[in-house]
XYZ file of C-alpha atoms in Angstrom:
659
model
C -3.587 6.819 3.008
C -0.765 9.230 2.056
C 1.439 8.004 -0.744
C 4.766 8.688 -2.469
C 5.014 7.234 -5.983
C 8.322 5.534 -6.791
C 9.645 5.214 -10.271
C 11.192 1.919 -9.878
C 7.966 0.032 -9.458
C 4.313 0.396 -9.222
C 4.190 -0.140 -5.621
C 3.863 2.991 -3.394
C 5.758 4.204 -0.305
C 3.114 4.708 2.073
C 3.209 7.668 4.551
C 1.617 5.614 7.373
C 3.977 2.520 7.609
C 6.773 3.745 5.543
C 7.070 0.602 3.411
C 6.370 -0.088 -0.201
C 3.144 -2.065 -0.983
C 0.140 -1.862 -3.211
C -2.499 0.724 -2.209
C -5.160 -1.882 -1.687
C -2.982 -3.945 0.642
C -2.730 -3.537 4.486
C 0.128 -1.632 5.905
C 3.295 -3.491 6.748
C 5.173 -3.387 10.104
C 8.165 -4.911 11.759
C 6.734 -6.039 15.094
C 9.327 -6.709 17.902
C 7.277 -9.132 20.159
C 4.951 -12.146 19.884
C 1.417 -10.987 19.345
C -1.603 -12.802 20.883
C -3.502 -14.837 18.473
C -6.727 -13.090 19.228
C -5.138 -9.813 17.707
C -4.129 -11.721 14.458
C -6.223 -11.530 11.106
C -7.589 -14.903 10.008
C -6.632 -14.040 6.435
C -3.250 -12.437 6.311
C -2.168 -14.045 9.706
C -0.699 -10.705 10.708
C -1.561 -8.462 13.531
C -4.894 -6.600 12.615
C -4.865 -3.356 10.716
C -8.255 -1.480 10.795
C -9.843 -4.517 12.441
C -13.505 -5.106 11.367
C -15.861 -7.477 13.216
C -18.386 -9.678 11.317
C -21.800 -10.418 12.626
C -20.592 -14.068 12.982
C -17.866 -13.106 15.536
C -14.596 -13.090 13.387
C -12.205 -10.174 12.952
C -10.310 -9.217 9.892
C -8.072 -6.426 8.623
C -10.361 -4.024 6.577
C -8.167 -4.368 3.498
C -7.971 -8.269 3.678
C -11.781 -8.556 4.133
C -12.809 -6.085 1.546
C -10.566 -7.695 -1.016
C -11.810 -11.129 -0.157
C -15.377 -9.989 -0.453
C -14.893 -8.614 -3.905
C -14.596 -12.179 -5.021
C -16.647 -14.104 -2.421
C -19.850 -13.366 -0.498
C -19.013 -15.447 2.626
C -17.001 -15.281 5.879
C -13.479 -16.926 5.180
C -13.662 -18.854 8.546
C -17.436 -20.318 8.798
C -18.425 -19.495 5.241
C -21.641 -17.813 6.434
C -22.979 -15.343 3.844
C -21.513 -11.929 4.395
C -21.287 -8.538 2.855
C -18.922 -5.625 3.910
C -21.551 -3.190 4.944
C -22.750 -5.723 7.602
C -19.374 -5.446 9.382
C -18.277 -2.859 11.960
C -14.993 -1.473 13.217
C -13.822 -3.339 16.404
C -14.185 -1.812 19.862
C -11.956 0.837 20.899
C -10.247 -1.383 23.430
C -9.058 -3.754 20.561
C -7.854 -0.988 18.489
C -5.859 0.482 21.451
C -4.346 -2.909 22.206
C -3.141 -2.984 18.481
C -1.831 0.572 18.521
C 0.371 -0.371 21.657
C 2.249 -3.158 19.771
C 5.930 -2.377 19.495
C 7.368 -1.866 15.963
C 10.641 -0.955 14.515
C 11.199 1.870 12.057
C 11.381 0.234 8.476
C 14.484 2.058 7.582
C 16.344 0.227 10.362
C 19.653 0.099 8.643
C 20.043 3.788 9.413
C 17.276 4.395 11.897
C 17.270 2.039 14.965
C 14.220 3.482 16.779
C 11.520 1.275 18.348
C 8.030 2.671 19.255
C 4.516 1.879 19.632
C 2.603 1.310 16.331
C 0.639 4.305 16.656
C 3.557 6.402 16.930
C 5.241 5.222 13.617
C 3.651 7.834 11.291
C 4.608 10.895 13.363
C 8.068 9.423 13.692
C 8.336 8.996 9.888
C 7.027 12.562 9.427
C 9.026 14.327 11.981
C 12.020 12.392 13.045
C 13.148 9.657 10.559
C 16.087 11.071 8.368
C 15.730 8.330 5.832
C 12.002 8.703 5.259
C 12.337 12.498 4.975
C 15.079 12.005 2.412
C 12.882 9.652 0.218
C 9.920 11.928 0.343
C 11.952 14.984 -0.628
C 13.500 13.060 -3.450
C 9.922 12.005 -4.515
C 8.688 15.628 -4.397
C 11.589 16.832 -6.538
C 10.639 14.515 -9.249
C 8.687 16.225 -12.068
C 4.926 15.815 -11.690
C 2.576 16.078 -14.729
C 1.601 19.740 -15.149
C -2.030 20.669 -15.170
C -1.886 21.451 -19.027
C -0.415 17.928 -19.558
C -3.166 16.391 -17.587
C -5.734 18.365 -19.449
C -4.151 17.361 -22.904
C -4.545 13.600 -22.309
C -7.722 11.626 -23.098
C -9.472 10.068 -20.211
C -9.165 6.546 -21.904
C -5.647 7.292 -23.135
C -4.021 4.759 -20.823
C -4.256 1.104 -20.970
C -5.004 -1.270 -18.126
C -2.518 -3.551 -16.518
C 0.794 -2.287 -15.482
C -0.108 1.246 -16.496
C -2.938 1.476 -13.955
C -1.134 3.532 -11.317
C 0.174 5.846 -14.017
C -3.270 6.202 -15.487
C -4.683 7.085 -12.196
C -2.584 10.175 -12.157
C -2.838 11.263 -15.709
C -6.443 10.764 -16.816
C -7.890 13.926 -18.166
C -9.707 15.878 -15.459
C -11.725 17.915 -18.048
C -13.496 17.365 -21.333
C -11.286 16.531 -24.393
C -11.565 20.089 -25.949
C -9.677 22.773 -24.383
C -11.737 25.210 -22.415
C -11.406 28.781 -23.076
C -12.216 29.671 -19.436
C -8.776 28.471 -18.418
C -7.135 31.120 -20.603
C -7.848 34.154 -18.466
C -6.172 36.751 -16.069
C -5.288 34.191 -13.580
C -2.713 32.439 -15.701
C -1.278 35.194 -17.863
C 2.148 36.439 -17.690
C 2.956 39.949 -16.372
C 4.289 42.525 -18.986
C 5.971 44.576 -16.236
C 9.750 43.850 -16.183
C 9.769 44.701 -12.372
C 7.310 41.783 -11.431
C 8.440 38.149 -11.687
C 6.698 36.522 -14.526
C 3.973 34.182 -13.937
C 4.589 30.706 -15.677
C 2.557 27.563 -15.389
C 0.438 26.604 -12.427
C 1.892 24.137 -9.940
C -0.660 21.202 -9.622
C -0.043 17.901 -8.185
C -2.071 14.562 -8.434
C -2.393 12.921 -5.126
C -4.135 9.876 -3.631
C -6.071 10.291 -0.465
C -7.803 7.475 1.432
C -10.525 8.380 3.726
C -12.086 5.630 6.025
C -15.711 5.979 7.323
C -16.105 4.358 10.803
C -19.717 4.077 10.006
C -21.228 3.622 6.578
C -23.662 6.602 7.080
C -20.828 9.057 8.108
C -20.593 12.110 6.089
C -17.074 12.849 4.629
C -17.711 16.646 5.134
C -17.256 17.612 1.432
C -19.329 20.154 -0.559
C -18.845 19.454 -4.294
C -19.820 21.246 -7.485
C -19.428 20.380 -11.136
C -19.985 17.484 -13.480
C -20.221 16.828 -17.078
C -23.727 18.145 -17.175
C -22.508 21.518 -15.843
C -20.231 24.190 -17.403
C -17.575 23.376 -14.826
C -17.111 19.731 -16.372
C -14.864 18.466 -13.454
C -16.077 17.565 -10.012
C -14.486 20.315 -7.601
C -14.454 20.452 -3.924
C -16.203 23.667 -2.986
C -15.901 23.501 0.721
C -14.656 21.351 3.632
C -17.136 21.224 6.485
C -15.375 22.014 9.726
C -14.749 19.208 12.221
C -15.783 16.617 9.695
C -13.858 13.498 8.645
C -12.153 15.254 5.590
C -11.236 18.305 7.828
C -9.695 16.033 10.534
C -7.715 14.183 7.849
C -6.382 17.563 6.498
C -5.136 16.553 3.144
C -8.052 17.703 0.917
C -8.822 21.424 0.322
C -11.463 23.606 -1.370
C -10.558 23.765 -5.219
C -9.370 20.115 -5.486
C -10.484 18.501 -8.504
C -11.708 14.799 -7.858
C -10.398 12.679 -10.713
C -11.141 9.298 -9.543
C -13.023 7.346 -6.592
C -11.775 3.707 -5.944
C -10.548 3.713 -9.664
C -13.850 4.930 -10.972
C -13.133 7.955 -13.312
C -15.213 11.072 -12.598
C -13.944 12.775 -15.638
C -17.049 12.563 -17.700
C -19.930 11.674 -15.295
C -22.919 13.974 -14.329
C -23.156 15.538 -10.866
C -25.686 13.018 -9.382
C -23.601 10.071 -10.597
C -20.407 11.503 -8.923
C -22.505 11.896 -5.659
C -23.514 8.224 -5.762
C -19.903 7.072 -6.212
C -18.749 9.310 -3.322
C -21.428 7.810 -0.954
C -19.739 4.321 -1.332
C -19.470 3.004 2.220
C -16.325 2.721 4.389
C -13.098 3.185 2.354
C -12.776 5.774 -0.318
C -9.450 6.151 -2.472
C -9.619 9.566 -4.059
C -7.443 10.774 -6.738
C -7.299 14.417 -6.745
C -5.599 17.192 -8.632
C -4.424 19.920 -6.155
C -3.475 23.395 -7.125
C -0.312 24.610 -5.339
C -0.205 28.186 -6.896
C 2.103 29.550 -9.430
C 5.732 29.215 -10.138
C 7.453 32.384 -10.933
C 10.355 33.086 -13.310
C 13.152 35.697 -12.369
C 14.912 37.585 -14.885
C 17.764 35.027 -14.789
C 15.491 32.244 -15.737
C 15.316 30.572 -12.412
C 11.937 29.039 -11.123
C 10.662 29.498 -7.744
C 7.574 28.689 -5.926
C 5.337 31.768 -4.959
C 2.061 30.107 -3.875
C 2.259 31.264 -0.212
C 3.508 34.810 -0.196
C 4.486 36.256 3.216
C 7.387 36.826 5.574
C 9.314 33.904 6.935
C 10.588 34.317 10.449
C 12.716 32.415 12.882
C 11.885 32.683 16.452
C 13.710 31.011 19.348
C 11.983 30.436 22.789
C 14.023 29.524 25.746
C 12.337 27.526 28.491
C 13.658 27.752 32.204
C 13.305 23.946 32.422
C 12.208 21.293 29.959
C 8.787 20.803 31.246
C 7.791 24.584 31.153
C 4.815 25.052 28.781
C 5.147 27.664 25.978
C 1.561 28.987 26.194
C 0.771 28.403 22.567
C -2.542 27.121 21.135
C -2.191 25.397 17.837
C -4.878 24.552 15.300
C -5.499 23.062 11.830
C -7.520 25.038 9.444
C -10.118 23.339 7.182
C -9.144 25.340 4.090
C -5.361 25.061 4.185
C -2.721 22.281 5.173
C -0.295 22.745 8.083
C -0.392 24.049 11.589
C -1.370 27.619 12.745
C -1.064 29.541 15.932
C -4.668 30.191 17.209
C -3.717 32.067 20.356
C -1.030 32.989 22.705
C -1.966 32.444 26.354
C -1.570 35.625 28.507
C 1.449 35.515 30.663
C 2.986 32.518 28.786
C 6.459 32.294 27.544
C 5.466 33.040 23.858
C 3.265 35.946 24.888
C 6.016 37.516 27.100
C 8.509 37.051 24.032
C 6.143 38.935 21.788
C 7.612 37.649 18.445
C 5.098 34.921 17.583
C 1.529 36.226 16.609
C -1.874 34.742 16.111
C -2.284 33.183 12.656
C 1.313 32.487 11.943
C 1.853 29.391 9.957
C 4.338 26.985 11.584
C 6.708 25.721 9.036
C 9.143 23.924 11.311
C 10.065 23.298 14.861
C 13.549 22.425 15.868
C 14.261 21.374 12.173
C 11.201 19.162 11.794
C 9.166 20.051 8.607
C 5.502 20.959 9.568
C 4.359 22.431 6.356
C 1.914 19.406 6.194
C 2.058 18.581 9.917
C -0.660 18.586 12.472
C -1.116 20.238 15.942
C -0.581 16.805 17.577
C 2.713 16.244 15.971
C 3.744 19.840 16.679
C 2.989 19.482 20.334
C 4.884 16.246 20.507
C 8.013 18.005 19.053
C 7.676 20.786 21.468
C 7.183 18.292 24.568
C 10.185 16.344 23.716
C 12.546 19.313 23.045
C 15.253 20.617 25.511
C 15.190 24.142 26.913
C 15.659 25.696 23.469
C 12.605 25.617 20.972
C 13.220 26.988 17.476
C 10.374 28.127 15.388
C 10.142 28.901 11.687
C 6.819 30.567 10.781
C 5.200 32.100 7.808
C 3.495 35.450 8.375
C 1.075 36.257 5.590
C 2.016 39.416 3.659
C -1.357 40.870 4.108
C -1.391 40.763 7.882
C -0.734 44.041 9.634
C -0.642 45.523 13.112
C -3.869 45.399 15.112
C -6.196 48.321 13.788
C -4.477 48.233 10.316
C -6.261 47.173 7.257
C -6.111 43.636 5.940
C -7.239 41.943 2.752
C -7.803 38.774 4.614
C -11.324 37.058 5.088
C -13.964 39.090 6.291
C -16.723 37.865 8.756
C -20.092 36.820 7.178
C -22.049 39.884 8.397
C -19.967 42.262 6.109
C -21.159 40.445 3.079
C -23.571 42.690 0.930
C -26.409 40.594 -0.244
C -29.403 41.747 -2.056
C -31.987 40.181 -4.394
C -30.602 40.009 -7.862
C -31.636 42.460 -10.511
C -29.537 40.769 -13.092
C -31.635 38.647 -15.516
C -30.054 35.715 -16.989
C -30.900 32.169 -18.366
C -29.982 28.993 -16.524
C -27.164 26.913 -17.865
C -27.963 24.682 -20.875
C -29.888 21.546 -19.765
C -31.363 23.307 -16.744
C -34.744 24.915 -16.315
C -37.857 25.287 -13.924
C -41.563 25.034 -14.035
C -44.072 26.595 -11.727
C -46.827 24.271 -10.170
C -49.994 25.268 -8.368
C -52.166 22.907 -6.117
C -55.409 23.737 -4.612
C -56.790 21.821 -1.836
C -59.901 21.627 0.108
C -59.195 20.241 3.521
C -60.339 19.884 7.120
C -58.951 22.820 9.142
C -56.949 20.631 11.503
C -55.395 18.361 8.822
C -51.752 19.056 8.161
C -50.336 19.637 4.838
C -47.707 17.048 5.664
C -44.473 18.848 4.611
C -41.306 19.797 6.210
C -39.144 22.868 4.956
C -35.783 24.461 5.317
C -33.899 27.358 3.948
C -34.971 31.012 4.369
C -33.316 34.246 3.744
C -31.679 34.201 6.973
C -29.569 31.164 6.415
C -26.000 31.356 5.422
C -26.501 31.011 1.694
C -29.776 33.112 1.546
C -31.706 30.145 0.053
C -35.435 30.366 -0.643
C -37.730 28.184 1.508
C -37.831 24.697 -0.032
C -39.546 21.471 0.825
C -37.317 18.755 2.470
C -39.950 16.127 2.771
C -43.627 15.258 1.761
C -44.976 12.940 4.652
C -47.325 10.166 3.627
C -49.855 11.246 6.256
C -50.572 14.614 4.739
C -53.097 15.782 2.031
C -50.278 16.933 -0.218
C -48.853 13.320 -0.499
C -52.284 12.034 -1.779
C -52.256 14.917 -4.257
C -48.839 13.983 -5.545
C -48.093 17.357 -7.382
C -45.641 18.691 -4.783
C -42.320 16.953 -4.419
C -39.337 17.224 -2.246
C -36.845 19.847 -3.438
C -39.656 22.163 -4.769
C -39.032 25.849 -3.853
C -42.104 27.535 -2.083
C -43.442 30.813 -3.824
C -46.573 31.471 -1.789
C -49.515 30.058 0.062
C -53.051 31.559 -0.312
C -51.509 34.362 -2.102
C -48.879 35.181 0.717
C -45.443 35.636 -0.793
C -42.861 33.330 0.919
C -39.841 34.143 -1.336
C -38.416 36.798 0.877
C -39.110 35.354 4.332
C -36.750 33.929 7.058
C -37.234 30.306 8.164
C -39.233 31.214 11.281
C -41.389 33.753 9.239
C -42.225 31.011 6.697
C -43.198 28.574 9.269
C -45.550 31.082 11.017
C -47.237 31.835 7.594
C -47.522 28.195 6.728
C -49.133 27.271 10.123
C -51.613 30.221 9.908
C -52.632 29.432 6.360
C -52.969 25.708 6.820
C -55.749 26.471 9.451
C -57.662 27.441 6.360
C -60.214 25.121 4.758
C -58.834 26.041 1.272
C -55.179 26.131 0.502
C -53.592 27.162 -2.670
C -49.871 26.390 -2.837
C -47.563 27.677 -5.531
C -43.944 26.237 -6.116
C -41.205 26.042 -8.364
C -39.522 22.762 -9.529
C -36.263 22.832 -10.979
C -35.396 20.328 -13.818
C -32.278 19.066 -15.413
C -31.592 16.753 -18.331
C -29.690 14.448 -15.972
C -32.418 14.089 -13.239
C -31.460 14.077 -9.687
C -33.418 10.631 -9.493
C -30.468 9.276 -11.145
C -28.711 9.305 -7.799
C -31.515 7.304 -6.251
C -31.248 4.655 -8.803
C -27.452 4.741 -8.746
C -27.357 4.382 -5.014
C -29.627 1.261 -5.221
C -27.319 -0.301 -7.801
C -24.052 0.589 -6.185
C -24.528 0.912 -2.481
C -25.485 -1.291 0.237
C -29.318 -1.875 1.247
C -28.823 0.327 4.335
C -28.971 3.310 2.185
C -32.385 2.484 1.207
C -33.544 2.357 4.670
C -31.955 5.506 5.930
C -34.407 8.148 6.986
C -32.578 11.475 6.136
C -35.615 13.636 5.654
C -34.604 15.975 8.395
C -31.179 16.501 7.009
C -31.989 16.431 3.403
C -30.504 19.068 1.262
C -30.894 19.591 -2.538
C -27.891 18.785 -4.811
C -25.901 21.837 -6.019
C -27.362 21.220 -9.479
C -31.040 21.868 -8.331
C -30.386 25.500 -7.733
C -28.839 25.995 -11.235
C -32.342 25.843 -12.753
C -33.863 28.403 -10.677
C -34.917 31.557 -12.420
C -32.762 34.575 -11.817
C -35.458 36.713 -9.968
C -35.200 33.931 -7.232
C -31.441 34.667 -6.765
C -29.751 36.688 -4.039
C -26.278 37.949 -5.045
C -23.476 39.681 -3.242
C -20.630 42.128 -4.218
C -17.245 40.903 -3.725
C -14.352 43.432 -4.001
C -10.987 42.295 -4.754
C -7.880 44.412 -4.401
C -4.177 44.148 -5.295
C -1.178 46.239 -5.257
C 0.713 45.288 -8.189
C 0.451 43.505 -11.559
C -0.209 40.049 -9.972
C -3.048 37.837 -11.107
C -6.699 38.180 -9.618
C -6.143 34.255 -9.207
C -9.356 32.727 -10.518
C -10.179 30.909 -13.744
C -13.618 31.068 -15.370
C -15.745 28.887 -17.668
C -19.024 29.813 -19.508
C -19.921 32.732 -21.721
C -21.324 32.818 -25.140
C -20.321 29.850 -27.658
C -21.919 29.184 -31.002
C -22.088 25.489 -30.159
C -23.652 25.973 -26.720
C -25.372 29.307 -26.767
C -25.095 31.603 -23.772
C -23.861 30.009 -20.591
C -23.432 31.737 -17.087
C -19.800 32.465 -16.068
C -18.699 30.164 -13.379
C -15.628 30.166 -11.121
C -13.781 26.974 -11.868
C -10.329 27.446 -10.122
C -8.948 29.752 -7.365
C -5.273 29.727 -7.041
C -3.414 29.721 -3.775
C -1.586 32.709 -2.844
C -3.563 35.220 -4.946
C -6.106 38.020 -4.171
C -9.089 35.779 -4.704
C -7.622 33.225 -2.386
C -6.681 35.545 0.387
C -10.058 37.323 0.364
C -11.583 34.019 0.925
C -15.190 34.643 -0.253
C -15.202 33.496 -3.969
C -15.803 29.677 -4.090
C -15.572 27.277 -7.032
C -18.937 26.930 -8.641
C -20.012 30.526 -7.957
C -21.692 32.291 -10.862
C -20.375 35.823 -11.767
C -23.400 37.906 -13.036
C -21.664 41.263 -13.256
C -18.248 42.977 -13.209
C -18.116 46.366 -11.748
C -21.949 46.668 -12.124
C -21.951 45.649 -15.780
C -23.924 42.560 -16.633
C -21.959 39.557 -18.072
C -25.091 38.279 -19.853
C -24.316 38.172 -23.681
C -20.398 38.447 -23.215
C -18.168 35.524 -24.280
C -14.756 34.679 -22.830
C -12.703 36.967 -25.222
C -14.832 39.940 -23.991
C -14.887 39.341 -20.268
C -11.226 38.486 -19.922
C -9.933 41.939 -21.196
C -12.443 43.566 -19.025
C -10.855 41.807 -15.952
C -7.481 42.532 -17.113
C -8.194 46.299 -17.327
C -8.970 46.421 -13.635
C -5.456 47.274 -12.236
C -5.937 47.572 -8.419
C -9.558 46.713 -7.685
C -12.537 44.844 -9.177
C -16.019 44.321 -8.044
C -17.537 40.902 -8.830
C -21.285 40.400 -8.313
C -21.773 36.746 -7.695
C -24.541 34.188 -6.988
C -23.237 31.459 -4.679
C -25.135 28.172 -4.127
C -24.106 25.712 -1.440
C -22.285 22.511 -2.963
C -23.771 19.100 -2.610
C -22.885 17.557 0.808
C -21.377 14.256 0.855
């Protein structure tokens, strides 16, 4: 649920229905016709919102039912025992009937529009002048800065009326300031000709995601946790075409502060994963970086988080129904609408002013900076013969054949086995295990594997399950998540997935098998997520058979010895005194010893962001070929500052935990 916080009360102006109500209440609509009783919730006696069917045949609004079941354990109508995970979303037919109900714009004193319920949100975002004004006023109000949020203690707010305020102000990091946040990404320029960098622009927002099925993945990869140097829980990646990607409001680099009012400010990684796997509705409070504000010589403050050229393009249709020949998309890593392609022979292609990858800021005066391709298409279809576009063309984009500092395809990444020796982060380690078995030649080991040096992250081969029918299960030494080193002396660490499968099949045919593996260890065991899941989640979680899709948590890889790492060189370039655009944590500290350097934040609109290869949670093992082992923050930061136009970062990148 998108929300705008209003100062006059602790209710919120929701972006879906345009009315003020508590975030845990159903949306409010002004219906224009009588509604069939079969489409009315038995609890609130209003037309159903997100209808949920119970096993006993009754239907309720999702919010009504979930709030009721927090206090009771039975169906409100027939009092049969009931839990939320037993309920399922109503059929598509029922939801379509509800979406077609006629409602009036809530701001009907100035906006008299009527429409189907499903059309209200696009109307509010794109056509309602009152709602647009309210949203702009809310956005102009001062939001807490990142440093203010860092400075507050996580338990600094009391309960009761301050709850909504607390959800936006709890400290997203540990109580002590972290030296990794004082680095080249945030330092002011000393060049009088360059706008001075001032504080980062960051916003605390509430995002609601609803799983149609309890087992549905959100499509987030996360890193961090109090048991890691990052401290915070940070989104590393949004999986394409996932629930989170379709929603479009979350982005890589967002810090997750709370989930359903449960603070993640001081929880280990595994515990955060358990909370994020709660079924159905998740209310996430996230801190989102928006980039830098810049200060001009006259002291004015402007936004500079999306540098590029703003262009206005007008297309004239010969008749209202003529298509423009533009394919629009929504990217997984940046909000808004982008031009994917111009159809050959189409009106836009013939005009020649719009280009692929242009970001559409507005069409016919409708703000689309956070819009969707669907809402953009609706505006175009409803326009007369004149269609006015305002687009942002990134500064790094040049003519075809020219150079670009934009994202490079995966094959151009230079990866190699790491020669940089370093210790794992504090609290993480590994141990080698060997099992020797005598077996019948046809008897299976009973393991499934994944990884291999041909996969995207160059992972070693690891065990995804130990089946109860195999001889390794009876031995009990080998566990899920162990990394395979060798079988019968044959090295497995540098093989692709298919090569590893072939070797395992060949060696398993022998009557004697010697298997060597590495098990990674942490102070906060990954088993915590198993017990946490059983305590907090529904019983279906215990019955799920996810052995085929199982992947290790991000924290498992942190304990792997460095000779098992693969690294890559990432060259960042810039043309002026701008920041490189990333913050770091780690390095040598007397209280914690030597910790690896990790990327904690990547700032929008900077070289690190435009390059696209650095991710939150990446380890920096070398800068311009010089190892970072033994350095502290005060040594590495000046080294980075000295690199005026080009720097080579050697990084190890592990995939974040998938939720």
